[in-house]
mmCIF file of C-alpha atoms (C1' of nucleotides) in Angstrom:
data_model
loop_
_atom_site.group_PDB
_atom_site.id
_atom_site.type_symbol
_atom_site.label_atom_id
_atom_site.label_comp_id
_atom_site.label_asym_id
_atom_site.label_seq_id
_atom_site.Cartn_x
_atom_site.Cartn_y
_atom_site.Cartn_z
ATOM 1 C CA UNK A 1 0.000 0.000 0.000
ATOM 2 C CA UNK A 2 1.445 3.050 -0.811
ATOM 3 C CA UNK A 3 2.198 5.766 1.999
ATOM 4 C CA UNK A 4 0.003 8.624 1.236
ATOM 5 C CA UNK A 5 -3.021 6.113 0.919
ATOM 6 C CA UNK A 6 -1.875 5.295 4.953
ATOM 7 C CA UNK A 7 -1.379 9.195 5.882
ATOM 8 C CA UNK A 8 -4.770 9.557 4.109
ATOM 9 C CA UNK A 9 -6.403 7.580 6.468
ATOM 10 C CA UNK A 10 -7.849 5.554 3.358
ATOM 11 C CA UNK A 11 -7.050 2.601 5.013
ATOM 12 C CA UNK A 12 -11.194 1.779 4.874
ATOM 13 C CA UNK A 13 -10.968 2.423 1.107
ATOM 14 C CA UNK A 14 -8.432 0.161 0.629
ATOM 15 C CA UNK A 15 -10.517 -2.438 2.837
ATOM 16 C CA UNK A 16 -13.508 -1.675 1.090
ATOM 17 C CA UNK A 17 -11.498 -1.980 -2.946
ATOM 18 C CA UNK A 18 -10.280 -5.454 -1.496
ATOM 19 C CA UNK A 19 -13.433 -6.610 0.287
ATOM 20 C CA UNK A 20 -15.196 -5.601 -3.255
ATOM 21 C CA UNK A 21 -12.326 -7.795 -5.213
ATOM 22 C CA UNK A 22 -10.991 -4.698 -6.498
ATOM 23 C CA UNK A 23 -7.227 -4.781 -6.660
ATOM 24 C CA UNK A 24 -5.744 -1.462 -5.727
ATOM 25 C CA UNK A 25 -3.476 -0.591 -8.804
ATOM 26 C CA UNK A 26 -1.276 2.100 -9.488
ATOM 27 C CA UNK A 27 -4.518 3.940 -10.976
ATOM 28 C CA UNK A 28 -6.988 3.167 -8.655
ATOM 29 C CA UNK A 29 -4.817 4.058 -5.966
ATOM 30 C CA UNK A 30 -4.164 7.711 -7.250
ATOM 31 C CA UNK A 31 -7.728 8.063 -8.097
ATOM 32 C CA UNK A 32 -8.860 6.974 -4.768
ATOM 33 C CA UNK A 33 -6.378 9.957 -3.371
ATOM 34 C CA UNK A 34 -7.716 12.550 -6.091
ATOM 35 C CA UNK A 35 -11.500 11.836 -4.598
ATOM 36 C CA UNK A 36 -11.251 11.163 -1.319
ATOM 37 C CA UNK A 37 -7.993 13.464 0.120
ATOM 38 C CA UNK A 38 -10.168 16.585 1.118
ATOM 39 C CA UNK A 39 -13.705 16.937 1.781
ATOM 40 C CA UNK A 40 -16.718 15.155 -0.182
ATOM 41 C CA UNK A 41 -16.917 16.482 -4.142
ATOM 42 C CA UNK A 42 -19.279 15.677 -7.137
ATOM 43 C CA UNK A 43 -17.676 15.034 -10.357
ATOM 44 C CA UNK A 44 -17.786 14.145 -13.612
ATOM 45 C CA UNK A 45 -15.352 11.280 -15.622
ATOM 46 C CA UNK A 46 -14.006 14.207 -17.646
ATOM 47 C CA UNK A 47 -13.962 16.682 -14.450
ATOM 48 C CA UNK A 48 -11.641 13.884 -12.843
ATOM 49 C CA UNK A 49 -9.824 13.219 -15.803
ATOM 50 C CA UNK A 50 -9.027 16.849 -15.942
ATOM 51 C CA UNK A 51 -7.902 16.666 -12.456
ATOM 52 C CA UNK A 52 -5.824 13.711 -12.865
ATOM 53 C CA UNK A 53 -3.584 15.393 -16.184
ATOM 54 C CA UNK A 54 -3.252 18.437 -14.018
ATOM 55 C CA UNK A 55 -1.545 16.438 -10.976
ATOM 56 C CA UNK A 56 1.142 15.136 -14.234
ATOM 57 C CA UNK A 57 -0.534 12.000 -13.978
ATOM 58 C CA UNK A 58 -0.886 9.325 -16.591
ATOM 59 C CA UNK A 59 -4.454 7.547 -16.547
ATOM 60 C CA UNK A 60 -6.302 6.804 -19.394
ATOM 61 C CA UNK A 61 -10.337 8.078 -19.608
ATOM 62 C CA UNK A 62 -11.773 4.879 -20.734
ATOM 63 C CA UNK A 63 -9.593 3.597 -17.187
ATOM 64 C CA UNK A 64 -11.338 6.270 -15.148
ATOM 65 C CA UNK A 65 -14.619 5.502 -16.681
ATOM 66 C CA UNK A 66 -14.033 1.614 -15.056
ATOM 67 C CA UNK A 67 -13.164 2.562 -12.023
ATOM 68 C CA UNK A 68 -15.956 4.849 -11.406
ATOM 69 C CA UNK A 69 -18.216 2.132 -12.325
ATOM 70 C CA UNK A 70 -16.219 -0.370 -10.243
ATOM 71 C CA UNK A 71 -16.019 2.431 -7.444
ATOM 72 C CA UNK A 72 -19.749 2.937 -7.563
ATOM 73 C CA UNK A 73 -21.040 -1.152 -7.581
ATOM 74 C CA UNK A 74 -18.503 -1.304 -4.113
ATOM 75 C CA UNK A 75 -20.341 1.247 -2.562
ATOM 76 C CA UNK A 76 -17.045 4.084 -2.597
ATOM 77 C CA UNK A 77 -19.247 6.063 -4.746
ATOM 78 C CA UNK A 78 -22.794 7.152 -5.669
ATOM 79 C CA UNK A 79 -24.331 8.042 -9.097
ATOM 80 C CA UNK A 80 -26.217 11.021 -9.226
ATOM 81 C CA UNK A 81 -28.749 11.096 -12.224
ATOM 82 C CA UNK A 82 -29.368 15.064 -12.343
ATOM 83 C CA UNK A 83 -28.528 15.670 -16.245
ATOM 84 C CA UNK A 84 -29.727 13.580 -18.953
ATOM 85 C CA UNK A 85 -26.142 14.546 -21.148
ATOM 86 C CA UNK A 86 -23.330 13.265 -18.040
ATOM 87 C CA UNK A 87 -23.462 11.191 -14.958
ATOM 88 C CA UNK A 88 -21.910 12.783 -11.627
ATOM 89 C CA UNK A 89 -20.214 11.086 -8.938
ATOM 90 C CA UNK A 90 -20.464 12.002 -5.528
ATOM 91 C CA UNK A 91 -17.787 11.137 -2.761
ATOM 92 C CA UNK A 92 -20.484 11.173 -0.038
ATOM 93 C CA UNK A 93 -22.179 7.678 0.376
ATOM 94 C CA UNK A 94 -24.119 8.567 3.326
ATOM 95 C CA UNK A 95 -27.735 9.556 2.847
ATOM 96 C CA UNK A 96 -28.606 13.186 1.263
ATOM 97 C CA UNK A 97 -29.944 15.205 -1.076
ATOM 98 C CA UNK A 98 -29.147 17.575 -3.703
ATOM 99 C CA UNK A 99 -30.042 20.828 -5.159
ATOM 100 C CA UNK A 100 -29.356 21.509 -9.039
ATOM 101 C CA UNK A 101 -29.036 24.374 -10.836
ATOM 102 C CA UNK A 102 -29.478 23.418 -15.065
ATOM 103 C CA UNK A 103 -27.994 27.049 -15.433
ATOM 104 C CA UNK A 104 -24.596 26.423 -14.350
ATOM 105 C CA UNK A 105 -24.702 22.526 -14.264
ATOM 106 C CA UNK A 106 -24.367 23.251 -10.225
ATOM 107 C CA UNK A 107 -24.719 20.349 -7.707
ATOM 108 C CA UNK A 108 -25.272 21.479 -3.945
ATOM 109 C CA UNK A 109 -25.325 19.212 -1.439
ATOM 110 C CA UNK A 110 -28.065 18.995 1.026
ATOM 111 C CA UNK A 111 -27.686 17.329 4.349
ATOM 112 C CA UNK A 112 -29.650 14.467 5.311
ATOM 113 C CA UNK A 113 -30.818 15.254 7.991
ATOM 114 C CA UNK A 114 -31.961 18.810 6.284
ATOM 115 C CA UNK A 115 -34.740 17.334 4.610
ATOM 116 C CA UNK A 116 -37.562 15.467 5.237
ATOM 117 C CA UNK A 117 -39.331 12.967 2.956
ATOM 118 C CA UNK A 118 -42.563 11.259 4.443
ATOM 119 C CA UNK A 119 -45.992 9.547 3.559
ATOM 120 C CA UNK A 120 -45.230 8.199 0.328
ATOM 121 C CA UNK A 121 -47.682 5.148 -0.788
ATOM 122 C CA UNK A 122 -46.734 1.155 -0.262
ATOM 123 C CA UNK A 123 -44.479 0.577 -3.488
ATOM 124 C CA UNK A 124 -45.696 -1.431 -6.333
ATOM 125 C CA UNK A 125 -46.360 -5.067 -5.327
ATOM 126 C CA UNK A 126 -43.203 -7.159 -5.414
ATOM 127 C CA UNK A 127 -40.215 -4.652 -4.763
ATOM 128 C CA UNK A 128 -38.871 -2.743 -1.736
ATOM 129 C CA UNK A 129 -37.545 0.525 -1.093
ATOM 130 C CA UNK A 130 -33.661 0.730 -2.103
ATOM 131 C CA UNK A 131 -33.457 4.970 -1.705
ATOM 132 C CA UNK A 132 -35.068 7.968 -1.858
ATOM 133 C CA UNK A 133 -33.256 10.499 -3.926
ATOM 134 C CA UNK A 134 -34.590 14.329 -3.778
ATOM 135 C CA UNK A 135 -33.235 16.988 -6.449
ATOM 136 C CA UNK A 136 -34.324 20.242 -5.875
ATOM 137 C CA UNK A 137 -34.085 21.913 -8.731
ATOM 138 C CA UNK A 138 -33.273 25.648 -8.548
ATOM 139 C CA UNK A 139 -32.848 28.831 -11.089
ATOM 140 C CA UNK A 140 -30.627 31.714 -11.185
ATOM 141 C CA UNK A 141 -32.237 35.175 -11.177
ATOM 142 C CA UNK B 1 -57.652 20.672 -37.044
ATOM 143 C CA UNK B 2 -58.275 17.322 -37.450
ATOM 144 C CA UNK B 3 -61.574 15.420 -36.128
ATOM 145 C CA UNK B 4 -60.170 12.910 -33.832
ATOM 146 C CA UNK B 5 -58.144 16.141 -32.117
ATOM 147 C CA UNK B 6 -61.702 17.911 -31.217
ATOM 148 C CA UNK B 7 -63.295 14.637 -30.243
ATOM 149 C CA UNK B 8 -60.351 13.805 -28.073
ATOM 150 C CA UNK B 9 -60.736 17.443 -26.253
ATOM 151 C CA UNK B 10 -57.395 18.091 -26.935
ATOM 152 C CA UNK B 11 -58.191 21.905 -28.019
ATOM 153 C CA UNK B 12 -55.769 22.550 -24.834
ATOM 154 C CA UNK B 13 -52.954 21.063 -26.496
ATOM 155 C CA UNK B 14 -53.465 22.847 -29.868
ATOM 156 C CA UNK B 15 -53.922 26.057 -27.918
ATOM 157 C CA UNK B 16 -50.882 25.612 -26.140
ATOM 158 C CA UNK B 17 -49.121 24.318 -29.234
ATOM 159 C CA UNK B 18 -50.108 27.503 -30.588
ATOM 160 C CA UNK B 19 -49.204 29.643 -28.106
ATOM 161 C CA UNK B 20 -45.434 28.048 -27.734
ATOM 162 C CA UNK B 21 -45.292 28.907 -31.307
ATOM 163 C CA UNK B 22 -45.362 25.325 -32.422
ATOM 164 C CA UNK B 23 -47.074 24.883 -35.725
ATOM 165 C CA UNK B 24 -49.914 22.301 -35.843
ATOM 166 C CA UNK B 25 -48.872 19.683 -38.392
ATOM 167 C CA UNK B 26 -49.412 16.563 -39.644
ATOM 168 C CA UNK B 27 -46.658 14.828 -37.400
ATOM 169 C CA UNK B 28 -46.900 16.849 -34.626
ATOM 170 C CA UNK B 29 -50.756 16.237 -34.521
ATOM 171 C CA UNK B 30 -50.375 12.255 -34.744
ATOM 172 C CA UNK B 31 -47.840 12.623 -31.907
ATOM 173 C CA UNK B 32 -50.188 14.683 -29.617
ATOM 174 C CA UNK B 33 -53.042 12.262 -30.338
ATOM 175 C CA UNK B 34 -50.764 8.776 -29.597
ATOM 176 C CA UNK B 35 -49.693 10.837 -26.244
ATOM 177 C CA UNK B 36 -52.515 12.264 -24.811
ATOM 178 C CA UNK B 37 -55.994 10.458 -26.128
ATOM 179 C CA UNK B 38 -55.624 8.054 -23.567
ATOM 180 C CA UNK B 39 -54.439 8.055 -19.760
ATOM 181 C CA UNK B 40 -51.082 9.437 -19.074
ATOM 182 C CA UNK B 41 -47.879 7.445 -19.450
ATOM 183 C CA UNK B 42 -44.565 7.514 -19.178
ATOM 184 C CA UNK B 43 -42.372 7.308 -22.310
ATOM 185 C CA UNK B 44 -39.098 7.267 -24.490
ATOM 186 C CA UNK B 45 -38.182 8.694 -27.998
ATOM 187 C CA UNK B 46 -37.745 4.613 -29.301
ATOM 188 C CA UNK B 47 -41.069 3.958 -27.451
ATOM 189 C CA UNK B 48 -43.273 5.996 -29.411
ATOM 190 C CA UNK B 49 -41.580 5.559 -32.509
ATOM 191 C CA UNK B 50 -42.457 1.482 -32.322
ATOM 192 C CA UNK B 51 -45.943 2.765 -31.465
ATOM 193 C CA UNK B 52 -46.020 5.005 -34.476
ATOM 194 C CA UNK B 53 -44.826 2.560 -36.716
ATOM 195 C CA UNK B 54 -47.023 0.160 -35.139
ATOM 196 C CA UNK B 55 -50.001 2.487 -36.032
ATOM 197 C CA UNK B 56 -48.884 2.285 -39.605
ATOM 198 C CA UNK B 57 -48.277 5.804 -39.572
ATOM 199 C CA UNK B 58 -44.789 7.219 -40.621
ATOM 200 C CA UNK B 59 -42.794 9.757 -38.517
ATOM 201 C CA UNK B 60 -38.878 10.100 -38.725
ATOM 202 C CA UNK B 61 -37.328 9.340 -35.231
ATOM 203 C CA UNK B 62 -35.404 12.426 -35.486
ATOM 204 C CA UNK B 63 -38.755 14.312 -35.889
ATOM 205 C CA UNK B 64 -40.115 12.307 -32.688
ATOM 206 C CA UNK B 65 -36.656 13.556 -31.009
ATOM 207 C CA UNK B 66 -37.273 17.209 -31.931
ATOM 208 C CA UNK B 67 -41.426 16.948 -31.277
ATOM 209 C CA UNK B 68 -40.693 15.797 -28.067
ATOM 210 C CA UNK B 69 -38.121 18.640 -26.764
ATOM 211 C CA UNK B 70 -40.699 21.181 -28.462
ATOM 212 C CA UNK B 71 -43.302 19.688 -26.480
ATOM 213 C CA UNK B 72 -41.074 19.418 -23.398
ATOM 214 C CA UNK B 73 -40.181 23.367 -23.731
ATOM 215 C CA UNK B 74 -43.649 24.101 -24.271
ATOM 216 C CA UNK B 75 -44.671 22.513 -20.969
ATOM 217 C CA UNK B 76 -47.103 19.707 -22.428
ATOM 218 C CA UNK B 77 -44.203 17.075 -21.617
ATOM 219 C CA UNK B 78 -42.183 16.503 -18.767
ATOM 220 C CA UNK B 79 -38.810 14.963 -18.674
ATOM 221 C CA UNK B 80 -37.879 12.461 -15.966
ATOM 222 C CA UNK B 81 -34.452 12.313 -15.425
ATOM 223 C CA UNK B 82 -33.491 8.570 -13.323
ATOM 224 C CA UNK B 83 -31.398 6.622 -15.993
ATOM 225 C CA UNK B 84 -28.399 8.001 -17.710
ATOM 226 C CA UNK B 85 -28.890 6.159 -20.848
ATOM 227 C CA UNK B 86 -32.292 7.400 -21.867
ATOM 228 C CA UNK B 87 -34.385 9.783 -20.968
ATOM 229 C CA UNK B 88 -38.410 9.518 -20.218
ATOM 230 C CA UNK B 89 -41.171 11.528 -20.847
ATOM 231 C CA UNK B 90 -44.518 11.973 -18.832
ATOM 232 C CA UNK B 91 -47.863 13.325 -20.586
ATOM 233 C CA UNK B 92 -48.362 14.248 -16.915
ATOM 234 C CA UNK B 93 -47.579 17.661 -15.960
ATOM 235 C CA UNK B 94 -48.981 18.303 -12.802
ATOM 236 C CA UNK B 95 -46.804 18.464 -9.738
ATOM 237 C CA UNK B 96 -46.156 14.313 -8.683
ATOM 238 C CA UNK B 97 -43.498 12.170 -8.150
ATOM 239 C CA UNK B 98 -42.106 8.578 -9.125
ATOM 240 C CA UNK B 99 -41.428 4.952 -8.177
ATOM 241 C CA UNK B 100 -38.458 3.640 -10.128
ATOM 242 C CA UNK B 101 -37.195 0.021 -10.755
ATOM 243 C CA UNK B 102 -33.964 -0.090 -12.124
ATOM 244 C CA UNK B 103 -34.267 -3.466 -12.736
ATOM 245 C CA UNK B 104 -37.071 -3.792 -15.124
ATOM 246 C CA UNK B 105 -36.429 -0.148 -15.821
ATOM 247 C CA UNK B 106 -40.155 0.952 -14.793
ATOM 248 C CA UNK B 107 -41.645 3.879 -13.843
ATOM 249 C CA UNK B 108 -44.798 4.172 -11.601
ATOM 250 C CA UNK B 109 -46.653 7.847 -10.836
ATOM 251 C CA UNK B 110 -46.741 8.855 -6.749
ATOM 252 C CA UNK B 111 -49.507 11.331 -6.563
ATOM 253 C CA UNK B 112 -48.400 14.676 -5.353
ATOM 254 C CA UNK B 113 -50.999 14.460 -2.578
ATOM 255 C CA UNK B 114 -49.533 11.330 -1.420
ATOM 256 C CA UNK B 115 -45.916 12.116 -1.069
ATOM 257 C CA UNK B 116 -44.275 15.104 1.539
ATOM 258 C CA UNK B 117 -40.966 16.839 1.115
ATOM 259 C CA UNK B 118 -40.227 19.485 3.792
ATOM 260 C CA UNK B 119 -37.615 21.386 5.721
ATOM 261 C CA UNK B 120 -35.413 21.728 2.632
ATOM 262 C CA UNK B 121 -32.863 24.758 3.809
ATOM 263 C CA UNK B 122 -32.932 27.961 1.855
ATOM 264 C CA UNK B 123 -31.701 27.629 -1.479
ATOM 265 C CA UNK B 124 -28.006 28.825 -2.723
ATOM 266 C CA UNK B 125 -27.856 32.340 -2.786
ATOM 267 C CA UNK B 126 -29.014 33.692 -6.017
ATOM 268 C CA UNK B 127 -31.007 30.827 -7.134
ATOM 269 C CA UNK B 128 -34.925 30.039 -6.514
ATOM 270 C CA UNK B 129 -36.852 26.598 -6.142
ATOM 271 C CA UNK B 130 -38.106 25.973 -9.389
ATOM 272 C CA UNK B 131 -39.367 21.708 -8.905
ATOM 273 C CA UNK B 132 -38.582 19.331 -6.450
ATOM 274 C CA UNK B 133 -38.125 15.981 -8.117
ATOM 275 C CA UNK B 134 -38.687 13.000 -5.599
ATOM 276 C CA UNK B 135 -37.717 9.302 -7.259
ATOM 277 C CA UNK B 136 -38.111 6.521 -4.491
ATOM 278 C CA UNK B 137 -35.677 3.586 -6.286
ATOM 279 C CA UNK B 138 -36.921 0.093 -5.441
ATOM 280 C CA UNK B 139 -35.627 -3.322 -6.033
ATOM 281 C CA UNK B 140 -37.276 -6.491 -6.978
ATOM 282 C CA UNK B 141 -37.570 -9.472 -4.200
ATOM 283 C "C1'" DA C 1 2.391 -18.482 -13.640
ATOM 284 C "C1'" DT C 2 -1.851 -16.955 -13.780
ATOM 285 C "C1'" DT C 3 -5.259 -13.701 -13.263
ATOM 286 C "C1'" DT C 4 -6.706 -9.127 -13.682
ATOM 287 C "C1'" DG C 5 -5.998 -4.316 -15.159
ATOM 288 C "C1'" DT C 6 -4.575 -0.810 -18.550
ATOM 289 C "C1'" DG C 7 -4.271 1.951 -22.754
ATOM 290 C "C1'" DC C 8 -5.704 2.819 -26.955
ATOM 291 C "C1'" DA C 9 -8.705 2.984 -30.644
ATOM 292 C "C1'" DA C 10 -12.792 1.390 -32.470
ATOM 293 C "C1'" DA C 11 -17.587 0.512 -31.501
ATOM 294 C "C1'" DT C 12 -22.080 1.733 -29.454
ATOM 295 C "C1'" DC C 13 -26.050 4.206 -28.269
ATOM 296 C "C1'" DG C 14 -29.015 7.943 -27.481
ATOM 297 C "C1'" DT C 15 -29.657 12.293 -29.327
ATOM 298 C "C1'" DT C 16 -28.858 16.409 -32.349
ATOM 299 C "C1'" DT C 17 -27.960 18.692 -36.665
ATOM 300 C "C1'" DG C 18 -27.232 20.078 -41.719
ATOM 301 C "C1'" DC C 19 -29.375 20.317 -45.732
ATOM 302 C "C1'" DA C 20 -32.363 19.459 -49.666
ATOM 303 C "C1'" DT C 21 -37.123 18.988 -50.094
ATOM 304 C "C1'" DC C 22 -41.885 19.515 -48.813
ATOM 305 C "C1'" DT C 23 -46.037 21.794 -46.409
ATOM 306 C "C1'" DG C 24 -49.147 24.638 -43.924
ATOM 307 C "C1'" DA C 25 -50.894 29.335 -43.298
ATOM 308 C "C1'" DT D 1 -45.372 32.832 -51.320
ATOM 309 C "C1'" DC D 2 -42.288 31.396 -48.015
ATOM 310 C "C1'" DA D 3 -41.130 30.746 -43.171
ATOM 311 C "C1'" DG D 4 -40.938 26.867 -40.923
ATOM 312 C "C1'" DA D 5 -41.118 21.517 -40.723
ATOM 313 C "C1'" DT D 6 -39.608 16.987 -42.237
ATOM 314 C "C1'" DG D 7 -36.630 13.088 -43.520
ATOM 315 C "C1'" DC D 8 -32.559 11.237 -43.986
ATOM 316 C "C1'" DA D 9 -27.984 10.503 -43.069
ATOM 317 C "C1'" DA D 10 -24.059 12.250 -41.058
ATOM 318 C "C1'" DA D 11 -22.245 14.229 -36.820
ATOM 319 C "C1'" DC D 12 -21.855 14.161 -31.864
ATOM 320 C "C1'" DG D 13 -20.634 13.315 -27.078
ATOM 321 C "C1'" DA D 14 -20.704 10.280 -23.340
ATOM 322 C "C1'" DT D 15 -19.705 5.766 -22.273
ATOM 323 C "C1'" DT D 16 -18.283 0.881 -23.215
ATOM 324 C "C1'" DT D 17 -15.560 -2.664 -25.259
ATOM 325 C "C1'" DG D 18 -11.929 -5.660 -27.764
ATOM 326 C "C1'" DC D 19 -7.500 -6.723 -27.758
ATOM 327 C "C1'" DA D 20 -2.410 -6.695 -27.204
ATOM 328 C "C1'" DC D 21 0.549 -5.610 -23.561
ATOM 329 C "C1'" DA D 22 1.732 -4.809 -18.576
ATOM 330 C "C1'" DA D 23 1.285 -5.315 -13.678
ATOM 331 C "C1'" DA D 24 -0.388 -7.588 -9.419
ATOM 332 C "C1'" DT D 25 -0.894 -11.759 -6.539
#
DNA sequence: ATTTGTGCAAATCGTTTGCATCTGA
DNA sequence: TCAGATGCAAACGATTTGCACAAAT
């Protein structure tokens, strides 16, 4: 494991890329760092990939594109459907909600325990609840 | 204006076609009628093309593509965002909300009466609420 | 040594667009 | 008449995939 991933205190990332059967790679391992050194972010493939040239780093797109989707099925990540044209990536797993601005393509969090969603009707007959996801959808004036 | 469009009481939907300065055509007619001369529903660009074609009537997709965001501008549509590789569209405009099954990939209406979102903090500075989109994802068992 | 990941380019898929032609007012 | 709509095919942008090579266990 490489030091910074230890200094990080990532060691529960790590855990959780193993426990998923994820091997930590070179990639994976920087990418990991780039999303979860500083506080919780939302991001795009192409936002990270940015991110990733700018640090000098070497990682192809169609390899961050995996490893979001790997990152996301082992529960490091969540998808947040918001724009029909790009899927965003959020670094906080723990339950909240969003507000979105379509003007500026803007993603605010919204704490969990901020909002309140109640009295919604049995589901449909054979399925359970998984989540409830809340975009409130703003406008600029 | 065609017979079936009168019958159907759709004058609203010319009217409003109208007023978004959205020419009544042939097409554009046919669409209106396969959307809204029977309950509301909850569809996709590919959807209503195999229903088209099904009706023996013939409509480029890329005119159902444009029809649809002309429709969706001038407020007769709404789009539901909840899968990244397609988007839906609901005949229903008034405010409600949605069940979603990702793994049969269906939608089910949540009346707006039976569904509660509160206590949502004030919005970022310079914006204003415009919707609040609820989509409760369940799972099969 | 064997399994799994990576990079790259090509393929895919939903959606949009350019343009020549047609249509509704 | 003539602005605006349609059809078709090409263009597009985000995402996925196939395959030869490289790295991890």
């Amino acid at each position: 494991m490489h030091e910074w991933l230890r200094k990080a205190g990532n060691e529960t990332v790590i855990a959780r890329m193993r426990q998923a059967g994820i091997r930590p790679t070179r990639q994976r391992n920087e990418l990991a760092n780039l999303l979860f050194r500083n506080g919780h972010r939302h991001l795009t493939a192409e936002m990270l990939h940015a991110e990733v040239l700018a640090e000098g780093i070497q990682i192809s797109l169609g390899t961050i594109y995996n490893t979001l989707r790997q990152f996301t099925q082992a529960g490091l990540l969540l998808e947040i459907v918001v724009n029909p044209t790009r899927s965003y990536f959020d670094t906080n797993t723990v339950q909240h909600q969003h507000f979105y601005c379509e003007d500026d393509d803007m993603l605010v969090d919204i704490s969990g325990t901020k909002i309140t969603v109640t009295d919604w009707p049995t589901p449909p007959s054979g399925t359970q609840v998984k989540r409830v996801d809340v975009v409130v959808h703003v406008r600029r004036h």
